[in-house]
XYZ file of C-alpha atoms in Angstrom:
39
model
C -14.876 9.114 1.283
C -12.208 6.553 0.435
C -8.354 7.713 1.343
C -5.426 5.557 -0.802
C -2.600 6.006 1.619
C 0.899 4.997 0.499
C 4.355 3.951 2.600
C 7.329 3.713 -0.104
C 10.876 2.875 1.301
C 14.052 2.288 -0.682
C 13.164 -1.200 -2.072
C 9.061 -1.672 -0.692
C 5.984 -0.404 -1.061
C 2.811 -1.030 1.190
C -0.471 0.655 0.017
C -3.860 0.831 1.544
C -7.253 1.571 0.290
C -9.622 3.087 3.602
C -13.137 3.885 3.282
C -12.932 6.675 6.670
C -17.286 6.591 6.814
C -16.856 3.172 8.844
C -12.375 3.050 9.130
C -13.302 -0.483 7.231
C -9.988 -1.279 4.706
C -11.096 -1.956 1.263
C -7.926 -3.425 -0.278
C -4.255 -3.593 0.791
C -0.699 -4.371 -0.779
C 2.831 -4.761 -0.743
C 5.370 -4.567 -3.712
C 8.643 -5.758 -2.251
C 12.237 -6.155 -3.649
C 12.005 -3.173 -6.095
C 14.463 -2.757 -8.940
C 16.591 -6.136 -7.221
C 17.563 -8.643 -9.586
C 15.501 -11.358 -7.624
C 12.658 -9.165 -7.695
């Protein structure tokens, strides 16, 4: 079974993709600077 989980703040937001058979991370990300002019 694979399990998105997602951490959004006020301007971030850090994702990870975990497949929980073996705890190994399939993909990760961060989207920073959100709805800023710079970003």
């Amino acid at each position: 079974m694979n399990i998105l989980v997602i951490n959004s703040g006020s301007s971030s937001i850090k994702f990870q993709l975990i497949n929980m058979e073996d705890q190994h991370v399939i993909c990760k990300g961060l989207l920073e600077r959100i709805g800023l002019s710079d970003g």
